[in-house]
């Protein structure tokens, strides 16, 4: 039988030598692992709170507001909007979508004066605003162009 150095065989089980100070080394190692785990939890927690913290988007009392967090949720909500509001004339390009796309900076955007049918908002301050009429969409577009904090807007 091969002899293993630094330990002894007790009841058929090899018992390695732990050496002096092994308890302190183990406690230091466990403390370091706990510290790293705590830091990871804090970073993940802050990122989750940042991503899910709703912005203050004010919409008309009759407007449906949909919050999305992931790109998949945004795409799903947009596909539902397209199915609901885009008829053959919109698809063929004869009529506009009556849809306004907005990106803004800051934590607040007030669209409460505009009777949109639906607004999709995401955590990156992008909005998709669907109107029932061309006039309402154009009126909102003119107002949005004058608003502070609006970085980008497009009407289609």
Tab-separated table of C-alpha atoms in Angstrom:
chain	number	residue	atom	x	y	z
A	1	UNK	CA	0.000	0.000	0.000
A	2	UNK	CA	1.333	3.426	-0.889
A	3	UNK	CA	2.102	5.684	1.987
A	4	UNK	CA	0.567	9.182	1.904
A	5	UNK	CA	2.824	11.773	3.462
A	6	UNK	CA	1.709	14.205	6.107
A	7	UNK	CA	-1.181	12.190	7.491
A	8	UNK	CA	-2.165	8.835	8.878
A	9	UNK	CA	-4.600	6.043	8.175
A	10	UNK	CA	-7.321	5.733	10.830
A	11	UNK	CA	-9.932	2.951	10.527
A	12	UNK	CA	-9.286	2.715	6.785
A	13	UNK	CA	-9.713	6.463	6.175
A	14	UNK	CA	-6.853	8.810	5.412
A	15	UNK	CA	-6.664	11.680	7.890
A	16	UNK	CA	-4.612	14.546	6.433
A	17	UNK	CA	-2.581	16.903	8.545
A	18	UNK	CA	-4.339	20.237	9.006
A	19	UNK	CA	-1.375	22.105	10.337
A	20	UNK	CA	-1.228	25.049	12.708
A	21	UNK	CA	-3.761	27.855	12.286
A	22	UNK	CA	-6.136	25.926	10.004
A	23	UNK	CA	-9.210	27.227	11.858
A	24	UNK	CA	-8.154	30.841	11.362
A	25	UNK	CA	-7.459	30.219	7.673
A	26	UNK	CA	-10.872	28.601	7.253
A	27	UNK	CA	-12.599	31.527	8.984
A	28	UNK	CA	-10.752	34.036	6.769
A	29	UNK	CA	-11.727	32.081	3.661
A	30	UNK	CA	-15.380	31.857	4.712
A	31	UNK	CA	-15.404	35.571	5.573
A	32	UNK	CA	-13.996	36.457	2.149
A	33	UNK	CA	-16.619	34.307	0.409
A	34	UNK	CA	-19.386	35.933	2.481
A	35	UNK	CA	-18.079	39.430	1.659
A	36	UNK	CA	-18.010	38.700	-2.072
A	37	UNK	CA	-21.529	37.246	-1.901
A	38	UNK	CA	-22.785	40.363	-0.076
A	39	UNK	CA	-21.235	42.672	-2.674
A	40	UNK	CA	-22.790	40.659	-5.524
A	41	UNK	CA	-26.214	40.807	-3.837
A	42	UNK	CA	-25.985	44.581	-3.394
A	43	UNK	CA	-24.948	45.148	-7.022
A	44	UNK	CA	-27.702	42.870	-8.348
A	45	UNK	CA	-30.266	44.477	-6.038
A	46	UNK	CA	-29.379	47.997	-7.169
A	47	UNK	CA	-29.560	47.012	-10.833
A	48	UNK	CA	-32.931	45.316	-10.377
A	49	UNK	CA	-34.325	48.348	-8.567
A	50	UNK	CA	-32.995	50.675	-11.276
A	51	UNK	CA	-34.538	48.602	-14.044
A	52	UNK	CA	-37.936	48.170	-12.443
A	53	UNK	CA	-38.358	51.586	-10.848
A	54	UNK	CA	-41.269	53.176	-12.734
A	55	UNK	CA	-40.866	56.629	-14.171
A	56	UNK	CA	-43.494	59.272	-13.645
A	57	UNK	CA	-45.334	59.144	-16.964
A	58	UNK	CA	-48.573	61.073	-16.777
A	59	UNK	CA	-51.215	60.077	-19.308
A	60	UNK	CA	-54.775	61.115	-20.088
A	61	UNK	CA	-57.413	59.577	-17.811
A	62	UNK	CA	-58.741	57.407	-20.666
A	63	UNK	CA	-55.314	56.215	-21.872
A	64	UNK	CA	-54.147	52.659	-21.252
A	65	UNK	CA	-50.554	52.699	-19.903
A	66	UNK	CA	-48.438	49.543	-20.272
A	67	UNK	CA	-45.074	49.313	-18.453
A	68	UNK	CA	-42.482	46.948	-19.888
A	69	UNK	CA	-39.136	45.924	-18.431
A	70	UNK	CA	-37.652	43.559	-20.984
A	71	UNK	CA	-37.293	43.899	-24.741
A	72	UNK	CA	-39.479	40.818	-25.130
A	73	UNK	CA	-42.290	42.501	-23.160
A	74	UNK	CA	-41.959	45.678	-25.238
A	75	UNK	CA	-42.064	43.738	-28.514
A	76	UNK	CA	-45.087	41.754	-27.358
A	77	UNK	CA	-46.952	44.912	-26.340
A	78	UNK	CA	-46.047	46.603	-29.652
A	79	UNK	CA	-47.200	43.574	-31.666
A	80	UNK	CA	-50.520	43.655	-29.801
A	81	UNK	CA	-50.811	47.378	-30.549
A	82	UNK	CA	-50.097	46.814	-34.248
A	83	UNK	CA	-52.685	44.031	-34.467
A	84	UNK	CA	-55.289	46.191	-32.766
A	85	UNK	CA	-54.763	49.518	-34.584
A	86	UNK	CA	-53.133	48.875	-37.972
A	87	UNK	CA	-55.703	48.152	-40.664
A	88	UNK	CA	-55.104	47.447	-44.367
A	89	UNK	CA	-54.749	51.158	-45.186
A	90	UNK	CA	-52.008	51.567	-42.581
A	91	UNK	CA	-50.208	48.399	-43.663
A	92	UNK	CA	-50.318	49.489	-47.320
A	93	UNK	CA	-48.959	52.938	-46.427
A	94	UNK	CA	-52.070	54.894	-47.428
A	95	UNK	CA	-52.758	56.031	-43.849
A	96	UNK	CA	-50.308	56.791	-41.042
A	97	UNK	CA	-50.090	54.611	-37.956
A	98	UNK	CA	-51.161	57.543	-35.737
A	99	UNK	CA	-48.288	56.357	-33.538
A	100	UNK	CA	-45.702	58.616	-31.911
A	101	UNK	CA	-42.309	57.319	-30.709
A	102	UNK	CA	-40.646	59.362	-27.975
A	103	UNK	CA	-37.413	59.148	-26.011
A	104	UNK	CA	-36.948	61.524	-23.097
A	105	UNK	CA	-34.444	62.302	-20.352
A	106	UNK	CA	-35.366	62.618	-16.706
A	107	UNK	CA	-37.958	60.956	-14.531
A	108	UNK	CA	-41.135	62.650	-15.731
A	109	UNK	CA	-43.095	63.304	-18.897
A	110	UNK	CA	-46.604	64.746	-18.871
A	111	UNK	CA	-48.838	63.583	-21.709
A	112	UNK	CA	-52.065	63.947	-19.736
A	113	UNK	CA	-53.428	66.652	-22.065
A	114	UNK	CA	-53.426	64.259	-25.028
A	115	UNK	CA	-56.135	61.580	-25.364
A	116	UNK	CA	-53.976	58.723	-26.584
A	117	UNK	CA	-55.572	55.311	-26.871
A	118	UNK	CA	-52.530	53.534	-25.437
A	119	UNK	CA	-48.966	54.212	-24.259
A	120	UNK	CA	-46.208	51.611	-23.956
A	121	UNK	CA	-43.365	52.763	-21.675
A	122	UNK	CA	-40.073	51.015	-20.959
A	123	UNK	CA	-37.295	51.474	-18.402
A	124	UNK	CA	-35.063	53.299	-20.898
A	125	UNK	CA	-37.492	56.237	-21.242
A	126	UNK	CA	-38.868	55.165	-24.609
A	127	UNK	CA	-42.575	55.608	-25.222
A	128	UNK	CA	-44.826	54.336	-27.983
A	129	UNK	CA	-47.971	56.469	-28.039
A	130	UNK	CA	-50.967	55.285	-30.082
A	131	UNK	CA	-53.750	57.716	-31.037
A	132	UNK	CA	-57.196	57.109	-32.495
A	133	UNK	CA	-57.110	60.162	-34.770
A	134	UNK	CA	-54.537	61.891	-36.934
A	135	UNK	CA	-55.465	65.258	-35.392
A	136	UNK	CA	-54.727	64.075	-31.827
A	137	UNK	CA	-51.400	62.600	-32.927
A	138	UNK	CA	-50.329	65.784	-34.740
A	139	UNK	CA	-51.364	67.942	-31.779
A	140	UNK	CA	-49.275	65.812	-29.393
A	141	UNK	CA	-46.314	65.831	-31.784
A	142	UNK	CA	-46.346	69.644	-31.940
A	143	UNK	CA	-46.417	69.875	-28.141
A	144	UNK	CA	-43.728	67.220	-27.630
A	145	UNK	CA	-41.375	69.110	-29.961
A	146	UNK	CA	-41.508	72.025	-27.496
A	147	UNK	CA	-41.097	69.967	-24.293
A	148	UNK	CA	-37.899	70.014	-22.256
A	149	UNK	CA	-36.263	66.637	-21.858
A	150	UNK	CA	-37.499	65.123	-25.117
A	151	UNK	CA	-34.409	63.737	-26.848
A	152	UNK	CA	-36.010	62.144	-29.857
A	153	UNK	CA	-39.451	61.819	-31.399
A	154	UNK	CA	-40.810	60.334	-34.578
A	155	UNK	CA	-44.272	60.151	-36.042
A	156	UNK	CA	-45.422	57.463	-38.414
